[in-house]
Amino acid sequence: MKALEVIIAIGVILGAIFGLSALAYALGGWIEAGFPFFGHRLVESGLPGWAWVSNMLILVLGFVMLIATFLTLAERKWSAMIQDRIGPNRATIDLPGLRGRPLGGVFHVATDALKMLTKEDFRPKVADALLFNLGPILAFAPVLALFAVVPVGPQVTVFGQRVGLQVANPDFGMLWVFAIASLAVYGTSLAGWASNNKFALLGGVRASSQMISYEVALGLGLVGVMMAFSSVRLPELIQGQTTHLWGGTVELPRLGAVNLGIPAWGLFLQPVGFIVFFAAAFAETKRAPFDVPEGESEIIGYFVEYSGMKFGLFMISEFAEVVILAAITTAIFLGGWNIGFGFDSTLTRALTQANLGWLLGAIYATVFWIKALLLCYLQLAIRWTFPRFRYDQIQSLGWKILLPIALANIFITGALILVDPSLRSLAVLGFVEIGFVLALTLRRPEPAGHEADDAHLPADAHGHAPPPLPGAAAASHH
Amino acid sequence: MAYKATKNPTTDLRERLFLPELLRGLAITTRHFLRNLFNPRDTNVHVVDRKGPNLVSTVSYPEEKTPYPPGYRGLHRLVPRDDGKPRCVACYMCATICPAQCIYIEAGEYETTDPSSESRVIEKYPTQFVIDELRCIVCGLCVDACPKDAIRMDTGLHTPSEYNRSGFVWDIPKLLQGPAVSHASDPWNKRASSATPPHQHHEPHTRIGEGLVPLKLPTGEQQKRTEVTDQAIPVTRFLKD
Amino acid sequence: MSESDRKKPSGDAQPSPPGAPTVHPAAGTGPTPTNPPPSPTASGPRAGIEHQPPAAKPPIPPPTPGGKPTPKHPGFVTVTVDGKELVAKPGENMIDAVKKVGSDIPYYCYHHRLSIAANCRMCLVEVSNSPKLVPACQTPMAEGMVIHTNSPRVQEMQRAVMEFLLLNHPVDCAICDQAGECKLEDYYQRHDYRSSRLEGEKLMRAKRKVLGPTVVLDQERCVQCTRCVRFMAEVAREPQLGMFGRGSAEYIDTFPGKQLDSNYSGNTVDICPVGALLNRDFRFRARSWFLSAAPSVCTGCSRGCSTFVDFMGQDMYRYRPRENEQINKSWMCDQGRLSYKYVNQHRVAAVMLGRGEDRREATVPEALRSVAEQFKALAGTEGLAVLASPVASNEDLLATLSFARDALGVRSVFVSGRPGGAGDHYLMTPDKNPNRRGLEWIARGLDLALKPFSELAQAINSGKVKALYAIGGEVPVDPSLVAQGFARLEYLVLQASNESAITAQAQVLLPAAVHVEDEGTFTNLDGITQRFRRAYPPRADVKPHWAWAVALAREFGFPWAHASARDVFREWGPRVAELASFDWDGAAPPVKIARGLNPLPTAADGRPPGYREFGPPRDRGI
Ligand code: SF4
Ligand code: SF4
Ligand code: SF4
Ligand code: SF4
Ligand code: FES
């Protein structure tokens, strides 16, 4: 019963994503085709290239903000399930059919929003008014701007126009991500400084030093992928990942030729780059285990003086960062909307023939978001799995571990690409690395030496073995 | 349970690499997540450590309630005598010991002509006995201090919610409830009035809790009795549910 | 000393007389008594009936050549108590004397103002000149005697005595008002502390037998010490109590057909070491350990017995007599004991303006302005008179009468005060005003003539006096009659502590504090001036008379800034010849306040839980 409910809920979510994607394609095609409903004149003029407006609205305001909003709930609900709790389930709506049904706590999203919006917006008298107000804006705006270069769906033909789900596709692509991502630090450090509160200042200083440190690893982690596909533009990176490393074309009855090869996903080519990039980007989001700028138990964080919707902006920008990190990682390392294993060619062929470009695009966008959501789950699960790093550990992880690894990775990758431009040797190395880690993970840990010694000592009532007596330990050696 | 800390501080490659351990940790949390996501919650409130498919051990409080254990220190009650008056003699021991200073008592005197024989031999009684349940820290010292077994916390209830503070101030009409109690050492079981008795009584000297005296109740009301035994006072739920 | 403040002040724990020789255990040779104790003064008001305990006068062992030791300190008796040397006055009781070296002999029946009965046997001690244990209360101390108050033999005997006393004791401390100040309880903890070995039944006696208007008896609790019997016979000189029966069936009762209705019966409650005799007024009102005690003076009559005021929060619960060799010894009368009630009941709580329909509550500045306005016009004329009550303290009178003279310009003062009543053969006097002598002195010192109340009545009736400034609301005749007369006044400013028919006639009613709410002095009819201390501060707008006078004077433009009764006394006390040499600070009772074990339970607002719901205790008749 419960499983069915969960499956229905997942279906509803996927349906919503699909619907929204289809809407985005339709709207984009409609705009490009030039407002056919407003009369002939406009049709003729058309607005070539203006689909970015609808894309911006639907991708940024629709997808990113909606997912980020629901992640605030997911954070609590999922952490509850991880920790064997129930999680938020008290908010219900007193309407027939909904009465007494928390529906997994979705109404908490509404109550949270209401609370944020209606709480007193308090500003300390001694705070710098301008900078204090600027803080949340500077923290929030870059995060949304980041999403401009992320392609969510492929270019397909809708209403006779080529439409893609991307706000902008500049030449500098990834560099935009690096540039804008570093801007977010201004928001946090300004907030910390302008609050005129020593704890807020501490949080701001911690945030800026942490973000600056990881900026380097963040960039270096991606260099390998860029080298492999010789581009910094995200659509081209995705396009590159759809190619097959080792082709395996088979003729299937009604479907024609199907390539069952392994796609050249960034993860397979660059597992080390993936880890470095993901860890660095995680540190940029300032979420546990990298949450020293907040450090609830010590300093509360750079936003300690903020309340109401200003605090809400900090919080929602954190979740928006989660979504965007997931989307970028999907695009660069998980093949974007690529399904792989033969589905792509078949699907594309069938739907292009049927002239259902919007359907193809929507399916691909849904696939993209499924991958992104899985990565969102991964980020939330990491937060609820790992303890917080100590501050010096954060710095040494960034400078002493991630940075050298990333550098080494770049050189090895570069050498391998030079040697074998087909990327196969790079992929082989990647599979070896992945296999090594998996093997280590799945290996049963061997009991440590003296634990085996302890095994025959009687355990006390609490299951703890008493410390071995000196004599007994000596005897067991004979 | 799922993760066993090793006593050996030396680490092997797996732990030094960090990544495998991270993945194992993620696997554990994800396993809990999936078990709890896909399986219906076990609502048996008697189980604390769950072993079923769903591991959620939360008790959804107002809808589900865990029964209080025997000996639970619940809401106070003033123990009635057989005639329905409080056993309390307003000795102020509870008010003196109370660390929260939440007991307020005013004493009065029973008339020698009081129609009930119990009251004729007991001089003192509380005209006001007030416990501010909001201030009470539920330490149970008042119960220990009472020399007359007149205040107990055996109701098995906790203080009900109220909409204003004065609702938490419990006075005699609210506190005086539950089964009556009588001890062999109670004065009304030893003498008939305050005057010098015409002959000495011949039962042995007893203390609180020694021996049980049948209540002088009309037939049919016997079940209201609390048995006075050496065992823990049984949890009685007698207030209106 | 502190014990005597917490416990009943029956003199059970006597302070050592000032100047008594003390012991320096470190000095091998012992002390030389440099200042011999003063001879006992017998200058009480009624020295004729004062009783001297006859049995406690053992002759000083004369230094005979035949083996009797010569005194180490001539004129004193030198003994060794628990290894320490003690130099005692000849004839001093052993129980009192050993306290000076820190030994403590338990006792029930001994009382330093009663004859020695030696029937409780609690005070048995081991002495060098007797093979058996001897009662300390009855044994004269001999030169060179070695006394052990704590040897194993003594301890075993004390335990045995306690066991016997508790054999038939009901131990109903839960309902016994003595609990907390009961010797049986204290000594049980100290000398017995084990459960009863009694297997059979206890003897039962009458409980709550009402002996008279003041006292109720529980015969079961009595330890047959006969203190009460001796007190009635020797001090009150009204033998109403007797010991009846014999053996374990002995009991205390009134003589057949008699009631315990003496005016001194309340003292039997004080001296009863257990809860057998209890005061009907105080009974069940409060547990003794909640009460705080402040040294004060009884205002019931002009004798001015020294007392303790027992209070809790801002409510007074009882008077207890306080040791005062000059005035009341260890006793006080029942009328005085009950006179505390006015402190709690029918108090004027707020400043009132207007008469009849127009009466309303007012703020202090408003009232002061109104008084100044009216009185400034009349000051110095015949139409303005001043009425002073001899219930007010010296400091009150000093300030108010100075105000009357300097600001109001009066040359004479009318005297009000409580009506006279009956006196009796011991302490109680017919004049029920505690400070008449003080009023006379102060009026003389300030050059004011005193006129009787009847002249004021005439002056008002004839219309000569139009405005009146009255200090104190007590009047010597029926208040309703006085109120009719006062209704004719155009302007009446009344500083009163209690509501009466007269307070209704005041245009300006200023709430006055009573003596327990302030410190000060009273001068009794014998001219003895006594300091009393403050028990608790007055409520809200209530102020002492002197404070009202100072506030009024400031309104008149005088630069008075007296902040306490002490300031007032230091300013005007020296102008009164009789008070000039009075050492105000030095005469203060040494104890300030002995706090109760546990203050009254309080809620968040500082008041007991249930207080708001059921009203303050005073509204419920306490
Ligand atoms: S349980 Fe403790 S705090 Fe509560 S009334 Fe009793 S003594 Fe006071
Ligand atoms: S201790 Fe018991 S008998 Fe005494 S006042 Fe409290 S409830 Fe009453
Ligand atoms: S007289 Fe003392 S021991 Fe006896 S019942 Fe009273 S308080 Fe308790
Ligand atoms: S009633 Fe009190 S004072 Fe009198 S004999 Fe008994 S114990 Fe002593
Ligand atoms: S005090 Fe000495 S016998 Fe009682």
Short mmCIF file of C-alpha atoms in Angstrom, two decimals, chain C residues 65 73 114 127 165 167-168 230 283 355 366 394 413 607:
data_model
loop_
_atom_site.label_atom_id
_atom_site.label_comp_id
_atom_site.label_asym_id
_atom_site.label_seq_id
_atom_site.Cartn_x
_atom_site.Cartn_y
_atom_site.Cartn_z
CA PRO C 65 39.09 23.88 107.22
CA HIS C 73 37.89 32.54 92.61
CA LEU C 114 9.56 28.99 88.06
CA VAL C 127 28.80 14.75 88.82
CA LEU C 165 8.26 9.97 77.51
CA LEU C 167 5.88 5.51 75.30
CA ASN C 168 2.36 6.83 75.28
CA ARG C 230 3.59 26.00 88.51
CA ARG C 283 -3.74 27.14 66.24
CA ARG C 355 -16.35 62.66 51.95
CA GLU C 366 -2.68 65.10 44.84
CA ASN C 394 7.81 58.61 69.57
CA VAL C 413 -2.51 69.61 70.80
CA ARG C 607 2.49 35.69 45.83
#
